[in-house]
C-alpha positions as a LaTeX table, in Angstrom:
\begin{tabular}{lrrr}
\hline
Residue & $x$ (\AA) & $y$ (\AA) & $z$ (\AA) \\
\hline
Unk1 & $-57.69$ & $-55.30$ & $-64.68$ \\
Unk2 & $-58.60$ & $-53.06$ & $-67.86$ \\
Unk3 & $-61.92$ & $-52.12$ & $-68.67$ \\
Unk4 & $-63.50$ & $-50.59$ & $-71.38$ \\
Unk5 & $-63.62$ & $-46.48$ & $-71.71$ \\
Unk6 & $-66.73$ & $-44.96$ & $-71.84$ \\
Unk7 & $-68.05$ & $-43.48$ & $-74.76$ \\
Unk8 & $-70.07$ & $-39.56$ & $-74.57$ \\
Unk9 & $-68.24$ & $-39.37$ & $-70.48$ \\
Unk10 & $-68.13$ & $-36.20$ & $-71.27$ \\
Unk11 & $-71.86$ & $-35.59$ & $-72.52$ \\
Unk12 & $-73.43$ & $-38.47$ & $-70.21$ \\
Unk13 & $-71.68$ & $-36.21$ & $-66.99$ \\
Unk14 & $-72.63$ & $-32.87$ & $-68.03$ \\
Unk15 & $-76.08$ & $-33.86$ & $-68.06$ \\
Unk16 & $-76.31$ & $-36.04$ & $-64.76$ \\
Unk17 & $-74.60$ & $-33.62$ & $-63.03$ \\
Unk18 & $-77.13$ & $-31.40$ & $-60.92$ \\
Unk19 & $-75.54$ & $-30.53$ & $-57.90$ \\
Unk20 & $-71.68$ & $-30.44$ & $-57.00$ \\
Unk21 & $-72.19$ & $-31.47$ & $-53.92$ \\
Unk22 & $-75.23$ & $-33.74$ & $-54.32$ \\
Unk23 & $-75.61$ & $-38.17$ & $-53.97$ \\
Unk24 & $-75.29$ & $-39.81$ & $-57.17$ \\
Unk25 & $-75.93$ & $-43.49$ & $-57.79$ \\
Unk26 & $-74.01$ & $-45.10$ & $-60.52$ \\
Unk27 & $-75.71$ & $-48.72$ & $-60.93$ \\
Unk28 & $-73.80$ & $-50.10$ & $-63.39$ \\
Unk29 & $-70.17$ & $-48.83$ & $-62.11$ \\
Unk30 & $-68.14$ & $-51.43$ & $-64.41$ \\
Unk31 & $-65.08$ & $-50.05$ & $-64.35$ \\
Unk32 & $-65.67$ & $-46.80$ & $-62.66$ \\
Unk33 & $-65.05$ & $-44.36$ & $-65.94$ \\
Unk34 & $-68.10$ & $-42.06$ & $-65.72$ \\
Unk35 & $-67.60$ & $-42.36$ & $-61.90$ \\
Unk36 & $-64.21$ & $-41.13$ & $-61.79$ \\
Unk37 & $-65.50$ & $-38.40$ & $-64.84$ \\
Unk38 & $-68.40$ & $-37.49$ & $-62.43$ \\
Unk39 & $-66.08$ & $-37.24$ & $-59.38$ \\
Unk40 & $-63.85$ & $-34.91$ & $-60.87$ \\
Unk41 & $-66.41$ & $-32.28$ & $-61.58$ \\
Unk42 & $-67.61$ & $-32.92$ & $-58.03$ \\
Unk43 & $-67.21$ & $-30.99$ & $-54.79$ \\
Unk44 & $-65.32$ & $-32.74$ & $-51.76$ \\
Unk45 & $-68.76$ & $-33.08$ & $-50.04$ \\
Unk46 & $-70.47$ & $-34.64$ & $-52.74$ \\
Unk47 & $-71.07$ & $-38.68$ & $-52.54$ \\
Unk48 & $-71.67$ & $-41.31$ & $-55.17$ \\
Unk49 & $-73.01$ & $-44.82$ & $-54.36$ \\
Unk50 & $-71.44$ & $-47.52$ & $-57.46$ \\
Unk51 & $-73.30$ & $-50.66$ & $-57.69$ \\
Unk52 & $-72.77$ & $-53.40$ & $-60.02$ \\
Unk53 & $-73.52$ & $-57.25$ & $-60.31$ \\
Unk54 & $-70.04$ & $-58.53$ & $-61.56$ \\
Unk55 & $-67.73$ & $-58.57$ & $-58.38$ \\
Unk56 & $-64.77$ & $-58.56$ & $-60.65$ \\
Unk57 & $-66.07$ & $-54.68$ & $-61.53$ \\
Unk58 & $-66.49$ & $-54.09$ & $-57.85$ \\
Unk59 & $-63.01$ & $-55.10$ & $-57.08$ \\
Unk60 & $-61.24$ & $-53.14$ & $-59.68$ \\
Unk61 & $-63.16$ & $-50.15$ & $-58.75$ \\
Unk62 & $-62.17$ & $-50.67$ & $-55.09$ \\
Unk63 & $-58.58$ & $-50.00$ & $-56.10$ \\
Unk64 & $-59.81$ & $-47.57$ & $-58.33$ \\
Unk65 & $-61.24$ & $-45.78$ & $-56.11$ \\
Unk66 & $-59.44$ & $-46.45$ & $-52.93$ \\
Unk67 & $-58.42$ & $-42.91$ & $-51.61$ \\
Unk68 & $-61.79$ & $-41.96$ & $-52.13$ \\
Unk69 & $-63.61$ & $-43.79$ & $-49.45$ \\
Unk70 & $-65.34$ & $-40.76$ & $-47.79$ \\
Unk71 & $-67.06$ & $-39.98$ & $-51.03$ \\
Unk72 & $-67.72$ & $-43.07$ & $-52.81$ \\
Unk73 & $-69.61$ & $-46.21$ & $-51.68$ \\
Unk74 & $-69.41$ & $-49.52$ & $-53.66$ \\
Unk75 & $-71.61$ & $-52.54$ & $-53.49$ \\
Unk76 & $-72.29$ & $-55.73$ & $-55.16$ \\
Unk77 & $-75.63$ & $-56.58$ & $-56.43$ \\
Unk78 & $-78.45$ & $-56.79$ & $-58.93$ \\
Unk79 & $-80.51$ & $-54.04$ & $-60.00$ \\
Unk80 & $-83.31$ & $-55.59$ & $-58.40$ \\
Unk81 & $-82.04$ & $-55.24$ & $-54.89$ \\
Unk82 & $-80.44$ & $-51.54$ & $-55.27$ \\
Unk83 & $-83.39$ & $-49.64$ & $-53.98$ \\
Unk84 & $-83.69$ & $-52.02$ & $-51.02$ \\
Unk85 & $-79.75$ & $-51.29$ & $-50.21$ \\
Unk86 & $-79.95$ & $-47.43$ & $-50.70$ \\
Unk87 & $-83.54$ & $-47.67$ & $-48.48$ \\
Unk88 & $-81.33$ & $-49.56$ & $-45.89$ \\
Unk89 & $-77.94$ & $-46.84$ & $-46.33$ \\
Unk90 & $-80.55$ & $-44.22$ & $-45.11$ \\
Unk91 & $-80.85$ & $-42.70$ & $-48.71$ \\
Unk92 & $-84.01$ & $-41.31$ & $-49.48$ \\
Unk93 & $-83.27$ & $-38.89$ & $-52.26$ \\
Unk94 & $-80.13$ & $-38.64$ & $-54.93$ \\
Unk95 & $-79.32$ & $-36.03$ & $-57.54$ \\
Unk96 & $-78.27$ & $-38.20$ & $-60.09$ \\
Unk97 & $-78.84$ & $-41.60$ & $-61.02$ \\
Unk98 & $-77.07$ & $-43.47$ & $-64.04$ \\
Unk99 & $-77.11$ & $-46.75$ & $-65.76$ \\
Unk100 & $-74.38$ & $-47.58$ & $-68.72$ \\
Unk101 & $-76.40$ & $-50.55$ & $-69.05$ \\
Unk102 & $-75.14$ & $-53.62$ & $-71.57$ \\
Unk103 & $-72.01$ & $-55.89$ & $-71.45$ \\
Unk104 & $-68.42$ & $-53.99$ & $-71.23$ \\
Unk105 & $-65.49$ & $-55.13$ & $-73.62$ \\
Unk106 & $-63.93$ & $-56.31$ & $-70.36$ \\
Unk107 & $-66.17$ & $-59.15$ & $-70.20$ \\
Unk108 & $-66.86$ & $-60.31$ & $-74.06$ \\
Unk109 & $-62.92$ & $-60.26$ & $-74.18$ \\
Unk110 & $-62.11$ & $-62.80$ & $-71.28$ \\
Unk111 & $-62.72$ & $-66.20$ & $-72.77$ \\
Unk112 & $-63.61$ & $-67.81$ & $-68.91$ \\
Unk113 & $-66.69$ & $-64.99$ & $-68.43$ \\
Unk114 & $-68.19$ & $-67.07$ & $-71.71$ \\
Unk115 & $-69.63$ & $-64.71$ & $-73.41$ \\
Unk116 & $-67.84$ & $-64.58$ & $-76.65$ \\
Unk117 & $-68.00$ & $-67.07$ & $-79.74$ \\
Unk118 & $-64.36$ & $-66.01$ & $-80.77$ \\
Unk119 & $-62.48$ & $-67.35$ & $-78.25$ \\
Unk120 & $-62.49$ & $-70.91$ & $-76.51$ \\
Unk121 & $-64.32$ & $-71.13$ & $-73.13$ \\
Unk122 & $-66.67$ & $-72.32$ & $-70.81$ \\
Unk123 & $-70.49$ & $-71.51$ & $-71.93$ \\
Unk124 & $-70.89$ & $-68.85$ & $-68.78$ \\
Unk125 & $-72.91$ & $-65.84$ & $-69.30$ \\
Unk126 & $-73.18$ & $-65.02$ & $-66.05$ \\
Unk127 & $-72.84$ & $-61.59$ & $-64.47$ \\
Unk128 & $-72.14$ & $-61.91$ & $-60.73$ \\
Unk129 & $-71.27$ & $-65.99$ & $-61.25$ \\
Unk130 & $-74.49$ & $-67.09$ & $-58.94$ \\
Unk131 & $-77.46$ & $-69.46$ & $-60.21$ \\
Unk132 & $-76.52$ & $-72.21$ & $-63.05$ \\
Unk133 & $-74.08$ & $-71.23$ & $-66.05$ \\
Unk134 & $-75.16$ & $-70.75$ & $-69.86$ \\
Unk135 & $-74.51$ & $-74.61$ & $-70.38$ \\
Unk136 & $-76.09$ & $-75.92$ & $-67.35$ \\
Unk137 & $-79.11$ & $-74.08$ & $-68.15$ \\
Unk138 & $-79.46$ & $-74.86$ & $-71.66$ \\
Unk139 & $-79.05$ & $-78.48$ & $-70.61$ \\
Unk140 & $-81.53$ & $-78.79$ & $-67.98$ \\
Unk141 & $-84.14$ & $-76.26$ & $-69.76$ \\
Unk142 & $-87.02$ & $-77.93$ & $-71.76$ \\
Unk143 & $-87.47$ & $-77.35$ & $-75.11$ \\
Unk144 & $-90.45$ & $-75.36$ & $-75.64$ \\
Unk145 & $-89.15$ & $-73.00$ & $-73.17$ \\
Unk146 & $-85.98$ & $-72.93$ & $-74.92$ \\
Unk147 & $-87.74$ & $-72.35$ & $-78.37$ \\
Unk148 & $-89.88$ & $-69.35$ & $-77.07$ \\
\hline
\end{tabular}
């Protein structure tokens, strides 16, 4: 499963980077580039916690990432529910903390995530495929909302 390559990995790691052996929390991992940038300029003791919504990123990090389980952590979620998962890992501090936030090409280029008018597909928009898709919505919505 190919994802996009991050752009400034080099830049965006230099800066994040505070401690060698610190936490870091990735909470958009995607595909894993700046995480597997960041891990390369980290120690062996060093950890970093991914996090992303779309379980098709988690997955293709997990092979990514596979020999790395002692440093890296992945889970599957919202932004909304990170802090309450780190709070709940025991982390109370982290060195680092980044967000590539936005779609990747990964998902505008697959024409069943629905998020591309170039190629034939379901009307999906979804990130982690829960709640009602981009059709369903828009069919069930009412029209002043949909207006505002």
């Amino acid at each position: 499963m190919e994802f996009h390559t991050p752009v400034l990995v080099d830049q965006v790691v230099a800066y994040l980077m505070a401690d060698p052996g610190g936490l870091y929390v990735d909470g958009t991992i995607g595909g894993g580039g700046h995480a597997e940038a960041l891990l390369g300029r980290l120690n062996r003791s060093a950890r970093l916690i991914g996090n992303d919504r779309d379980g098709e990123a988690i997955a293709a990090c997990r092979g990514r990432f596979g020999n790395e389980k002692r440093r890296v952590d992945l889970l599957q979620g919202d932004l909304g529910s990170l802090p309450g998962r780190l709070e709940e890992m025991g982390v109370r501090e982290i060195d680092g903390f980044l967000l590539d936030l936005g779609l990747s090409s990964h998902q505008i280029d697959r024409p069943d995530r629905g998020f591309s008018y170039l190629v034939e597909g379901p009307l999906d928009m979804r990130m982690g495929g829960d709640g009602p898709d981009a059709a369903e919505w828009m069919n069930n919505e009412p029209e002043e909302s949909l207006a505002t």
